[in-house]
Amino acid sequence: MTSPLPAARIAPSLLAADFARLGDETTTVIAAGADWIHFDVMDNHFVPNLTMGPMVCAALRPHTQAPIDVHLMVEPVDALIPAFAQAGANIISFHPEASRHVDRTLALIRDHGCQAGLVFNPATPLHWMDHLMERLDLVLLMSVNPGFGGQSFIPHTLAKLTQARARIDAWQAQGGQPIALEVDGGVKADNIADIRAAGADVFVAGSAIFGQPDYAQVIATLRQGIAQGDARHLIHK
Ligand code: DX5
Ligand code: ZN
């Protein structure tokens, strides 16, 4: 038996939205029950794709009060942090491989008034967290290799989520600040219960939501899966 998980939040990834109507997509998906907007930034260098930058974030900011969760898949990282903070980002996360000084980059994000997150690729070990816990507001586990939407969830992410949840719970048990545990890539109605049971509390979903005509219906289905996962988390741990 273990303690209940933090409240679940659903963060639709705009990568799968209609890029010609990003403002409408943002307001529609939040009205449909989503919690955060996940904003994927790709630079055709750290990852083999090119998406959107701070100007698009600034253009969306007036359209929603929901937190904008900026996932930087860029190298180098630091110069974009003030730009995204200025553009209205609430949470900024980056990959440790993309920063020469990870501790400094995390501090820079908070210095600019945002919450700071570290992103773990499928092959990136969790020990990157070891000396950084007090700098973290969010840990994001990639369940696909970054660069594209619509990929399949990598199953070993479930075991990694359980390990990350244990580290975060131990940190908070000794008086540490809350750290959100986010998962990104291939999250669908048919696997979200397992992902919740393994300990995630923020769920990025791109194609699962924007690929369907009725966003409210998908989000309600995802929440049912999360509730099933909650029950299993409490019973099986
Ligand atoms: C992948 C991105 C994800 C992606 C998720 O590099 O970071 O946010 O858009 O898309 P789905 O949910 O379609 O896997
Ligand atoms: Zn992402």
PDB file of C-alpha atoms and ligand atoms in Angstrom:
ATOM      1  CA  MET A   1       0.000   0.000   0.000  1.00  0.00           C
ATOM      2  CA  THR A   2       1.342   3.398  -0.907  1.00  0.00           C
ATOM      3  CA  SER A   3       0.151   6.992  -0.729  1.00  0.00           C
ATOM      4  CA  PRO A   4      -2.197   8.426  -3.351  1.00  0.00           C
ATOM      5  CA  LEU A   5      -0.594  10.049  -6.384  1.00  0.00           C
ATOM      6  CA  PRO A   6      -0.757  13.806  -6.969  1.00  0.00           C
ATOM      7  CA  ALA A   7      -3.756  15.023  -8.991  1.00  0.00           C
ATOM      8  CA  ALA A   8      -3.442  14.065 -12.639  1.00  0.00           C
ATOM      9  CA  ARG A   9      -3.024  16.703 -15.328  1.00  0.00           C
ATOM     10  CA  ILE A  10      -3.498  16.214 -19.065  1.00  0.00           C
ATOM     11  CA  ALA A  11      -1.207  18.221 -21.352  1.00  0.00           C
ATOM     12  CA  PRO A  12      -2.158  18.019 -25.041  1.00  0.00           C
ATOM     13  CA  SER A  13       0.837  18.434 -27.345  1.00  0.00           C
ATOM     14  CA  LEU A  14       0.286  21.116 -29.954  1.00  0.00           C
ATOM     15  CA  LEU A  15       2.631  19.183 -32.239  1.00  0.00           C
ATOM     16  CA  ALA A  16      -0.417  17.195 -33.338  1.00  0.00           C
ATOM     17  CA  ALA A  17      -2.730  20.237 -33.613  1.00  0.00           C
ATOM     18  CA  ASP A  18      -3.648  22.086 -36.810  1.00  0.00           C
ATOM     19  CA  PHE A  19      -0.742  24.535 -37.137  1.00  0.00           C
ATOM     20  CA  ALA A  20      -2.886  26.881 -39.235  1.00  0.00           C
ATOM     21  CA  ARG A  21      -5.306  27.290 -36.281  1.00  0.00           C
ATOM     22  CA  LEU A  22      -3.141  27.070 -33.146  1.00  0.00           C
ATOM     23  CA  GLY A  23      -5.072  29.724 -31.184  1.00  0.00           C
ATOM     24  CA  ASP A  24      -8.405  27.971 -31.761  1.00  0.00           C
ATOM     25  CA  GLU A  25      -6.908  24.554 -31.060  1.00  0.00           C
ATOM     26  CA  THR A  26      -5.547  25.830 -27.742  1.00  0.00           C
ATOM     27  CA  THR A  27      -8.814  27.321 -26.527  1.00  0.00           C
ATOM     28  CA  THR A  28     -10.844  24.352 -27.757  1.00  0.00           C
ATOM     29  CA  VAL A  29      -8.697  21.740 -26.062  1.00  0.00           C
ATOM     30  CA  ILE A  30      -8.633  23.606 -22.744  1.00  0.00           C
ATOM     31  CA  ALA A  31     -12.414  24.075 -22.895  1.00  0.00           C
ATOM     32  CA  ALA A  32     -12.624  20.318 -23.503  1.00  0.00           C
ATOM     33  CA  GLY A  33     -11.034  19.647 -20.117  1.00  0.00           C
ATOM     34  CA  ALA A  34      -7.259  19.692 -20.657  1.00  0.00           C
ATOM     35  CA  ASP A  35      -5.045  21.199 -17.946  1.00  0.00           C
ATOM     36  CA  TRP A  36      -1.787  22.321 -19.581  1.00  0.00           C
ATOM     37  CA  ILE A  37      -0.654  23.105 -23.121  1.00  0.00           C
ATOM     38  CA  HIS A  38       2.456  21.121 -24.080  1.00  0.00           C
ATOM     39  CA  PHE A  39       4.617  23.144 -26.477  1.00  0.00           C
ATOM     40  CA  ASP A  40       7.271  21.137 -28.328  1.00  0.00           C
ATOM     41  CA  VAL A  41      10.289  23.126 -29.517  1.00  0.00           C
ATOM     42  CA  MET A  42      12.522  21.299 -32.034  1.00  0.00           C
ATOM     43  CA  ASP A  43      15.587  22.803 -33.678  1.00  0.00           C
ATOM     44  CA  ASN A  44      16.663  20.365 -36.444  1.00  0.00           C
ATOM     45  CA  HIS A  45      19.917  19.917 -34.526  1.00  0.00           C
ATOM     46  CA  PHE A  46      19.230  18.258 -31.175  1.00  0.00           C
ATOM     47  CA  VAL A  47      16.362  16.433 -32.887  1.00  0.00           C
ATOM     48  CA  PRO A  48      15.687  15.927 -36.599  1.00  0.00           C
ATOM     49  CA  ASN A  49      12.653  18.172 -36.874  1.00  0.00           C
ATOM     50  CA  LEU A  50      11.819  21.877 -36.757  1.00  0.00           C
ATOM     51  CA  THR A  51       8.747  23.309 -35.035  1.00  0.00           C
ATOM     52  CA  MET A  52       8.028  26.574 -33.275  1.00  0.00           C
ATOM     53  CA  GLY A  53       9.798  29.182 -31.172  1.00  0.00           C
ATOM     54  CA  PRO A  54       9.101  31.950 -28.654  1.00  0.00           C
ATOM     55  CA  MET A  55       7.134  34.097 -31.105  1.00  0.00           C
ATOM     56  CA  VAL A  56       4.488  31.403 -31.477  1.00  0.00           C
ATOM     57  CA  CYS A  57       4.366  30.969 -27.684  1.00  0.00           C
ATOM     58  CA  ALA A  58       3.856  34.720 -27.256  1.00  0.00           C
ATOM     59  CA  ALA A  59       1.102  34.681 -29.879  1.00  0.00           C
ATOM     60  CA  LEU A  60      -0.750  31.906 -28.022  1.00  0.00           C
ATOM     61  CA  ARG A  61      -0.337  33.409 -24.555  1.00  0.00           C
ATOM     62  CA  PRO A  62      -3.370  35.737 -24.770  1.00  0.00           C
ATOM     63  CA  HIS A  63      -5.572  32.831 -25.872  1.00  0.00           C
ATOM     64  CA  THR A  64      -5.363  30.829 -22.631  1.00  0.00           C
ATOM     65  CA  GLN A  65      -4.770  31.041 -18.908  1.00  0.00           C
ATOM     66  CA  ALA A  66      -3.692  27.396 -18.804  1.00  0.00           C
ATOM     67  CA  PRO A  67      -0.029  26.755 -18.012  1.00  0.00           C
ATOM     68  CA  ILE A  68       2.169  26.574 -21.118  1.00  0.00           C
ATOM     69  CA  ASP A  69       4.582  23.669 -20.691  1.00  0.00           C
ATOM     70  CA  VAL A  70       7.564  24.309 -22.982  1.00  0.00           C
ATOM     71  CA  HIS A  71       9.576  21.189 -23.891  1.00  0.00           C
ATOM     72  CA  LEU A  72      12.888  22.324 -25.366  1.00  0.00           C
ATOM     73  CA  MET A  73      14.461  19.834 -27.758  1.00  0.00           C
ATOM     74  CA  VAL A  74      17.206  22.277 -28.692  1.00  0.00           C
ATOM     75  CA  GLU A  75      20.958  22.626 -28.296  1.00  0.00           C
ATOM     76  CA  PRO A  76      22.291  24.917 -26.911  1.00  0.00           C
ATOM     77  CA  VAL A  77      19.524  25.666 -24.414  1.00  0.00           C
ATOM     78  CA  ASP A  78      20.328  28.737 -22.334  1.00  0.00           C
ATOM     79  CA  ALA A  79      19.691  31.581 -24.786  1.00  0.00           C
ATOM     80  CA  LEU A  80      16.112  30.425 -25.357  1.00  0.00           C
ATOM     81  CA  ILE A  81      15.146  30.462 -21.668  1.00  0.00           C
ATOM     82  CA  PRO A  82      14.752  34.242 -21.250  1.00  0.00           C
ATOM     83  CA  ALA A  83      12.999  34.334 -24.621  1.00  0.00           C
ATOM     84  CA  PHE A  84      10.399  31.735 -23.598  1.00  0.00           C
ATOM     85  CA  ALA A  85       9.936  33.279 -20.151  1.00  0.00           C
ATOM     86  CA  GLN A  86       9.274  36.613 -21.870  1.00  0.00           C
ATOM     87  CA  ALA A  87       6.860  34.846 -24.230  1.00  0.00           C
ATOM     88  CA  GLY A  88       4.741  33.688 -21.300  1.00  0.00           C
ATOM     89  CA  ALA A  89       5.924  30.132 -20.690  1.00  0.00           C
ATOM     90  CA  ASN A  90       5.087  28.749 -17.219  1.00  0.00           C
ATOM     91  CA  ILE A  91       7.190  25.598 -17.232  1.00  0.00           C
ATOM     92  CA  ILE A  92      10.399  25.104 -19.220  1.00  0.00           C
ATOM     93  CA  SER A  93      12.121  21.742 -19.492  1.00  0.00           C
ATOM     94  CA  PHE A  94      15.232  20.650 -21.389  1.00  0.00           C
ATOM     95  CA  HIS A  95      17.382  17.567 -22.005  1.00  0.00           C
ATOM     96  CA  PRO A  96      20.573  17.284 -19.916  1.00  0.00           C
ATOM     97  CA  GLU A  97      22.584  16.197 -22.994  1.00  0.00           C
ATOM     98  CA  ALA A  98      21.849  19.599 -24.541  1.00  0.00           C
ATOM     99  CA  SER A  99      23.293  21.756 -21.755  1.00  0.00           C
ATOM    100  CA  ARG A 100      26.979  22.026 -20.801  1.00  0.00           C
ATOM    101  CA  HIS A 101      25.984  23.040 -17.239  1.00  0.00           C
ATOM    102  CA  VAL A 102      22.728  21.428 -16.215  1.00  0.00           C
ATOM    103  CA  ASP A 103      22.581  22.888 -12.699  1.00  0.00           C
ATOM    104  CA  ARG A 104      23.100  26.391 -14.074  1.00  0.00           C
ATOM    105  CA  THR A 105      20.443  25.968 -16.756  1.00  0.00           C
ATOM    106  CA  LEU A 106      17.896  24.788 -14.169  1.00  0.00           C
ATOM    107  CA  ALA A 107      18.688  27.812 -11.989  1.00  0.00           C
ATOM    108  CA  LEU A 108      18.355  30.111 -14.996  1.00  0.00           C
ATOM    109  CA  ILE A 109      14.803  28.872 -15.623  1.00  0.00           C
ATOM    110  CA  ARG A 110      13.692  29.677 -12.063  1.00  0.00           C
ATOM    111  CA  ASP A 111      15.557  32.999 -12.130  1.00  0.00           C
ATOM    112  CA  HIS A 112      13.273  33.929 -15.006  1.00  0.00           C
ATOM    113  CA  GLY A 113      10.166  33.114 -12.978  1.00  0.00           C
ATOM    114  CA  CYS A 114       9.322  29.748 -14.539  1.00  0.00           C
ATOM    115  CA  GLN A 115       9.159  26.231 -13.168  1.00  0.00           C
ATOM    116  CA  ALA A 116      12.114  24.088 -14.181  1.00  0.00           C
ATOM    117  CA  GLY A 117      12.049  20.594 -15.652  1.00  0.00           C
ATOM    118  CA  LEU A 118      14.593  18.016 -16.760  1.00  0.00           C
ATOM    119  CA  VAL A 119      13.772  15.610 -19.600  1.00  0.00           C
ATOM    120  CA  PHE A 120      15.022  12.011 -19.753  1.00  0.00           C
ATOM    121  CA  ASN A 121      15.295  10.313 -23.133  1.00  0.00           C
ATOM    122  CA  PRO A 122      14.542   6.570 -23.173  1.00  0.00           C
ATOM    123  CA  ALA A 123      18.269   5.781 -22.776  1.00  0.00           C
ATOM    124  CA  THR A 124      19.095   8.596 -20.327  1.00  0.00           C
ATOM    125  CA  PRO A 125      19.615   7.232 -16.802  1.00  0.00           C
ATOM    126  CA  LEU A 126      17.730   8.642 -13.832  1.00  0.00           C
ATOM    127  CA  HIS A 127      20.944   9.289 -11.922  1.00  0.00           C
ATOM    128  CA  TRP A 128      21.025  12.710 -13.612  1.00  0.00           C
ATOM    129  CA  MET A 129      18.548  13.623 -10.864  1.00  0.00           C
ATOM    130  CA  ASP A 130      20.958  12.738  -8.062  1.00  0.00           C
ATOM    131  CA  HIS A 131      22.464  16.131  -7.279  1.00  0.00           C
ATOM    132  CA  LEU A 132      19.676  18.256  -8.709  1.00  0.00           C
ATOM    133  CA  MET A 133      16.541  17.425  -6.735  1.00  0.00           C
ATOM    134  CA  GLU A 134      16.183  20.836  -5.130  1.00  0.00           C
ATOM    135  CA  ARG A 135      16.406  22.513  -8.547  1.00  0.00           C
ATOM    136  CA  LEU A 136      13.547  20.507 -10.073  1.00  0.00           C
ATOM    137  CA  ASP A 137       9.861  21.325 -10.353  1.00  0.00           C
ATOM    138  CA  LEU A 138       9.247  18.665 -12.968  1.00  0.00           C
ATOM    139  CA  VAL A 139      10.789  15.466 -14.287  1.00  0.00           C
ATOM    140  CA  LEU A 140       9.720  14.458 -17.799  1.00  0.00           C
ATOM    141  CA  LEU A 141      10.294  10.898 -18.963  1.00  0.00           C
ATOM    142  CA  MET A 142      10.258  10.453 -22.729  1.00  0.00           C
ATOM    143  CA  SER A 143       8.400   7.294 -23.688  1.00  0.00           C
ATOM    144  CA  VAL A 144       9.510   7.691 -27.331  1.00  0.00           C
ATOM    145  CA  ASN A 145      12.693   9.085 -28.827  1.00  0.00           C
ATOM    146  CA  PRO A 146      12.075  12.806 -29.268  1.00  0.00           C
ATOM    147  CA  GLY A 147      11.508  14.433 -32.632  1.00  0.00           C
ATOM    148  CA  PHE A 148       8.136  13.247 -33.890  1.00  0.00           C
ATOM    149  CA  GLY A 149       4.573  12.741 -32.765  1.00  0.00           C
ATOM    150  CA  GLY A 150       2.615   9.583 -33.390  1.00  0.00           C
ATOM    151  CA  GLN A 151       5.250   7.053 -32.245  1.00  0.00           C
ATOM    152  CA  SER A 152       4.573   3.969 -30.089  1.00  0.00           C
ATOM    153  CA  PHE A 153       5.044   4.015 -26.313  1.00  0.00           C
ATOM    154  CA  ILE A 154       8.290   2.243 -25.287  1.00  0.00           C
ATOM    155  CA  PRO A 155       7.186  -0.311 -22.648  1.00  0.00           C
ATOM    156  CA  HIS A 156      10.257  -0.117 -20.385  1.00  0.00           C
ATOM    157  CA  THR A 157       9.199   3.449 -19.551  1.00  0.00           C
ATOM    158  CA  LEU A 158       6.787   1.922 -17.030  1.00  0.00           C
ATOM    159  CA  ALA A 159       9.616   0.500 -14.906  1.00  0.00           C
ATOM    160  CA  LYS A 160      11.512   3.784 -15.212  1.00  0.00           C
ATOM    161  CA  LEU A 161       8.424   5.713 -14.095  1.00  0.00           C
ATOM    162  CA  THR A 162       8.153   3.523 -10.997  1.00  0.00           C
ATOM    163  CA  GLN A 163      11.787   4.276 -10.173  1.00  0.00           C
ATOM    164  CA  ALA A 164      11.358   8.019 -10.757  1.00  0.00           C
ATOM    165  CA  ARG A 165       8.208   8.026  -8.572  1.00  0.00           C
ATOM    166  CA  ALA A 166      10.153   6.312  -5.770  1.00  0.00           C
ATOM    167  CA  ARG A 167      12.914   8.938  -5.959  1.00  0.00           C
ATOM    168  CA  ILE A 168      10.405  11.805  -5.892  1.00  0.00           C
ATOM    169  CA  ASP A 169       8.402  10.292  -3.020  1.00  0.00           C
ATOM    170  CA  ALA A 170      11.590   9.754  -0.993  1.00  0.00           C
ATOM    171  CA  TRP A 171      12.637  13.352  -1.646  1.00  0.00           C
ATOM    172  CA  GLN A 172       9.287  14.719  -0.509  1.00  0.00           C
ATOM    173  CA  ALA A 173       9.200  12.409   2.518  1.00  0.00           C
ATOM    174  CA  GLN A 174      12.359  14.099   3.725  1.00  0.00           C
ATOM    175  CA  GLY A 175      10.811  17.550   3.308  1.00  0.00           C
ATOM    176  CA  GLY A 176      11.657  18.321  -0.321  1.00  0.00           C
ATOM    177  CA  GLN A 177       9.466  20.410  -2.628  1.00  0.00           C
ATOM    178  CA  PRO A 178       6.873  18.782  -4.903  1.00  0.00           C
ATOM    179  CA  ILE A 179       8.200  17.558  -8.263  1.00  0.00           C
ATOM    180  CA  ALA A 180       5.748  16.703 -11.032  1.00  0.00           C
ATOM    181  CA  LEU A 181       6.347  13.463 -12.953  1.00  0.00           C
ATOM    182  CA  GLU A 182       5.398  13.863 -16.604  1.00  0.00           C
ATOM    183  CA  VAL A 183       5.372  11.297 -19.408  1.00  0.00           C
ATOM    184  CA  ASP A 184       5.561  12.177 -23.109  1.00  0.00           C
ATOM    185  CA  GLY A 185       5.115  10.026 -26.192  1.00  0.00           C
ATOM    186  CA  GLY A 186       2.602   7.426 -27.311  1.00  0.00           C
ATOM    187  CA  VAL A 187       0.183   8.047 -24.428  1.00  0.00           C
ATOM    188  CA  LYS A 188      -3.236   6.669 -25.448  1.00  0.00           C
ATOM    189  CA  ALA A 189      -6.537   5.587 -23.909  1.00  0.00           C
ATOM    190  CA  ASP A 190      -5.382   1.955 -23.918  1.00  0.00           C
ATOM    191  CA  ASN A 191      -2.136   2.465 -21.966  1.00  0.00           C
ATOM    192  CA  ILE A 192      -2.798   5.471 -19.719  1.00  0.00           C
ATOM    193  CA  ALA A 193      -4.032   3.273 -16.820  1.00  0.00           C
ATOM    194  CA  ASP A 194      -0.692   1.414 -16.765  1.00  0.00           C
ATOM    195  CA  ILE A 195       1.196   4.720 -16.980  1.00  0.00           C
ATOM    196  CA  ARG A 196      -0.776   6.170 -14.061  1.00  0.00           C
ATOM    197  CA  ALA A 197      -0.354   3.013 -12.004  1.00  0.00           C
ATOM    198  CA  ALA A 198       3.420   3.339 -12.515  1.00  0.00           C
ATOM    199  CA  GLY A 199       3.307   6.799 -10.940  1.00  0.00           C
ATOM    200  CA  ALA A 200       2.953   9.556 -13.571  1.00  0.00           C
ATOM    201  CA  ASP A 201       0.945  12.682 -12.770  1.00  0.00           C
ATOM    202  CA  VAL A 202       1.234  14.730 -15.978  1.00  0.00           C
ATOM    203  CA  PHE A 203       0.245  13.074 -19.247  1.00  0.00           C
ATOM    204  CA  VAL A 204       1.286  14.543 -22.587  1.00  0.00           C
ATOM    205  CA  ALA A 205      -0.894  13.347 -25.446  1.00  0.00           C
ATOM    206  CA  GLY A 206      -0.611  14.675 -28.981  1.00  0.00           C
ATOM    207  CA  SER A 207      -2.060  12.388 -31.642  1.00  0.00           C
ATOM    208  CA  ALA A 208      -4.394  10.685 -29.129  1.00  0.00           C
ATOM    209  CA  ILE A 209      -6.252  13.982 -28.624  1.00  0.00           C
ATOM    210  CA  PHE A 210      -5.804  16.102 -31.737  1.00  0.00           C
ATOM    211  CA  GLY A 211      -6.277  13.071 -33.984  1.00  0.00           C
ATOM    212  CA  GLN A 212      -9.894  12.724 -32.808  1.00  0.00           C
ATOM    213  CA  PRO A 213     -12.892  14.898 -33.709  1.00  0.00           C
ATOM    214  CA  ASP A 214     -14.230  15.266 -30.147  1.00  0.00           C
ATOM    215  CA  TYR A 215     -11.500  16.411 -27.770  1.00  0.00           C
ATOM    216  CA  ALA A 216     -13.812  16.397 -24.710  1.00  0.00           C
ATOM    217  CA  GLN A 217     -14.714  12.767 -25.306  1.00  0.00           C
ATOM    218  CA  VAL A 218     -11.059  11.677 -25.610  1.00  0.00           C
ATOM    219  CA  ILE A 219     -10.063  13.617 -22.504  1.00  0.00           C
ATOM    220  CA  ALA A 220     -12.937  12.053 -20.531  1.00  0.00           C
ATOM    221  CA  THR A 221     -11.794   8.600 -21.691  1.00  0.00           C
ATOM    222  CA  LEU A 222      -8.203   9.382 -20.690  1.00  0.00           C
ATOM    223  CA  ARG A 223      -9.432  10.441 -17.239  1.00  0.00           C
ATOM    224  CA  GLN A 224     -11.308   7.154 -16.835  1.00  0.00           C
ATOM    225  CA  GLY A 225      -8.060   5.329 -17.574  1.00  0.00           C
ATOM    226  CA  ILE A 226      -6.238   7.476 -15.039  1.00  0.00           C
ATOM    227  CA  ALA A 227      -8.848   6.593 -12.400  1.00  0.00           C
ATOM    228  CA  GLN A 228      -8.309   2.875 -13.121  1.00  0.00           C
ATOM    229  CA  GLY A 229      -4.562   3.412 -12.787  1.00  0.00           C
ATOM    230  CA  ASP A 230      -5.070   5.185  -9.451  1.00  0.00           C
ATOM    231  CA  ALA A 231      -6.846   2.178  -8.031  1.00  0.00           C
ATOM    232  CA  ARG A 232      -4.066  -0.169  -9.188  1.00  0.00           C
ATOM    233  CA  HIS A 233      -1.331   2.103  -7.849  1.00  0.00           C
ATOM    234  CA  LEU A 234      -2.854   1.937  -4.384  1.00  0.00           C
ATOM    235  CA  ILE A 235      -3.466  -1.811  -4.368  1.00  0.00           C
ATOM    236  CA  HIS A 236      -0.342  -3.241  -5.986  1.00  0.00           C
ATOM    237  CA  LYS A 237       2.519  -1.239  -4.547  1.00  0.00           C
TER     238      LYS A 237
HETATM  239  C1  DX5 B   1       7.996  14.074 -29.191  1.00  0.00           C
HETATM  240  C2  DX5 B   1       7.246  15.170 -28.464  1.00  0.00           C
HETATM  241  C3  DX5 B   1       5.922  14.741 -27.941  1.00  0.00           C
HETATM  242  C4  DX5 B   1       4.956  14.311 -29.003  1.00  0.00           C
HETATM  243  C5  DX5 B   1       3.875  13.462 -28.413  1.00  0.00           C
HETATM  244  O1  DX5 B   1       9.293  14.517 -29.473  1.00  0.00           O
HETATM  245  O2  DX5 B   1       8.024  15.646 -27.373  1.00  0.00           O
HETATM  246  O3  DX5 B   1       5.373  15.763 -27.145  1.00  0.00           O
HETATM  247  O4  DX5 B   1       4.373  15.385 -29.653  1.00  0.00           O
HETATM  248  O5  DX5 B   1       3.032  13.056 -29.441  1.00  0.00           O
HETATM  249  P1  DX5 B   1       2.186  11.719 -29.367  1.00  0.00           P
HETATM  250  O6  DX5 B   1       1.301  11.853 -28.187  1.00  0.00           O
HETATM  251  O7  DX5 B   1       1.471  11.698 -30.666  1.00  0.00           O
HETATM  252  O8  DX5 B   1       3.185  10.604 -29.196  1.00  0.00           O
HETATM  253 ZN    ZN B   2       7.107  16.956 -25.793  1.00  0.00          ZN
END
